[in-house]
Tab-separated table of C-alpha atoms in Angstrom:
chain	number	residue	atom	x	y	z
A	1	UNK	CA	-3.062	-23.659	-15.327
A	2	UNK	CA	-0.837	-23.544	-12.276
A	3	UNK	CA	-3.292	-23.553	-8.714
A	4	UNK	CA	-1.643	-22.976	-5.379
A	5	UNK	CA	-3.619	-24.142	-2.122
A	6	UNK	CA	-3.067	-22.429	1.117
A	7	UNK	CA	-4.537	-24.122	4.167
A	8	UNK	CA	-5.319	-22.432	7.712
A	9	UNK	CA	-6.658	-23.947	10.718
A	10	UNK	CA	-9.821	-21.604	11.051
A	11	UNK	CA	-9.820	-21.815	14.722
A	12	UNK	CA	-6.012	-21.153	15.415
A	13	UNK	CA	-4.883	-19.060	12.229
A	14	UNK	CA	-7.849	-16.854	11.526
A	15	UNK	CA	-5.955	-13.671	11.627
A	16	UNK	CA	-3.302	-14.789	9.231
A	17	UNK	CA	-6.156	-16.240	6.994
A	18	UNK	CA	-7.999	-13.105	6.800
A	19	UNK	CA	-4.424	-11.118	6.115
A	20	UNK	CA	-4.041	-13.429	3.165
A	21	UNK	CA	-7.407	-13.196	1.757
A	22	UNK	CA	-7.476	-9.485	1.992
A	23	UNK	CA	-4.037	-9.023	0.904
A	24	UNK	CA	-5.240	-7.220	-2.266
A	25	UNK	CA	-7.428	-4.580	-0.365
A	26	UNK	CA	-4.093	-3.366	1.273
A	27	UNK	CA	-2.399	-2.948	-1.851
A	28	UNK	CA	-5.263	-1.090	-2.861
A	29	UNK	CA	-5.147	1.104	0.061
A	30	UNK	CA	-1.434	1.791	-0.412
A	31	UNK	CA	-1.858	2.378	-4.103
A	32	UNK	CA	-4.683	4.854	-3.249
A	33	UNK	CA	-2.616	6.533	-0.856
A	34	UNK	CA	0.248	6.596	-3.058
A	35	UNK	CA	-1.928	8.333	-5.952
A	36	UNK	CA	-3.269	10.854	-3.468
A	37	UNK	CA	0.248	11.962	-2.553
A	38	UNK	CA	1.360	12.081	-6.144
A	39	UNK	CA	-1.636	14.217	-7.119
A	40	UNK	CA	-1.375	16.494	-4.030
A	41	UNK	CA	2.190	17.132	-5.148
A	42	UNK	CA	1.766	17.566	-8.688
A	43	UNK	CA	-1.584	19.650	-8.682
A	44	UNK	CA	-2.199	21.093	-5.605
A	45	UNK	CA	-0.742	24.884	-5.840
A	46	UNK	CA	-1.716	25.569	-2.149
A	47	UNK	CA	1.169	23.125	-0.875
A	48	UNK	CA	4.275	24.557	-0.367
A	49	UNK	CA	7.480	25.002	1.488
A	50	UNK	CA	7.824	22.412	4.717
A	51	UNK	CA	4.453	20.913	3.790
A	52	UNK	CA	5.632	20.089	0.192
A	53	UNK	CA	8.820	18.684	1.371
A	54	UNK	CA	7.230	16.430	4.062
A	55	UNK	CA	4.357	14.994	1.556
A	56	UNK	CA	7.450	14.368	-0.871
A	57	UNK	CA	9.279	12.410	1.770
A	58	UNK	CA	6.207	10.348	3.009
A	59	UNK	CA	5.883	9.306	-0.500
A	60	UNK	CA	9.596	8.321	-0.964
A	61	UNK	CA	9.383	6.537	2.362
A	62	UNK	CA	6.358	4.597	1.219
A	63	UNK	CA	8.306	3.544	-1.992
A	64	UNK	CA	11.506	2.694	-0.054
A	65	UNK	CA	9.166	0.468	2.194
A	66	UNK	CA	7.496	-1.062	-0.839
A	67	UNK	CA	10.842	-1.844	-2.300
A	68	UNK	CA	12.575	-3.370	0.908
A	69	UNK	CA	9.627	-5.977	0.904
A	70	UNK	CA	9.919	-6.917	-2.653
A	71	UNK	CA	6.128	-5.340	-3.324
A	72	UNK	CA	4.939	-4.128	-6.664
A	73	UNK	CA	2.259	-1.427	-6.981
A	74	UNK	CA	2.022	-1.432	-10.813
């Protein structure tokens, strides 16, 4: 089994360390947002016209940014 060890100087690199530790939480936030947008577009019949297009563009931008950074949400 392979292992990776990442070391941080707690006093000088605390923010970087917390970003590393909480990366999975950020992934879940983005996943939840994507699923919310998907549900709204697919099932919310009250959303039409410009609002629908705006949500659709927002979801497309989210996927574009994810792809640009080489991230996977699956």
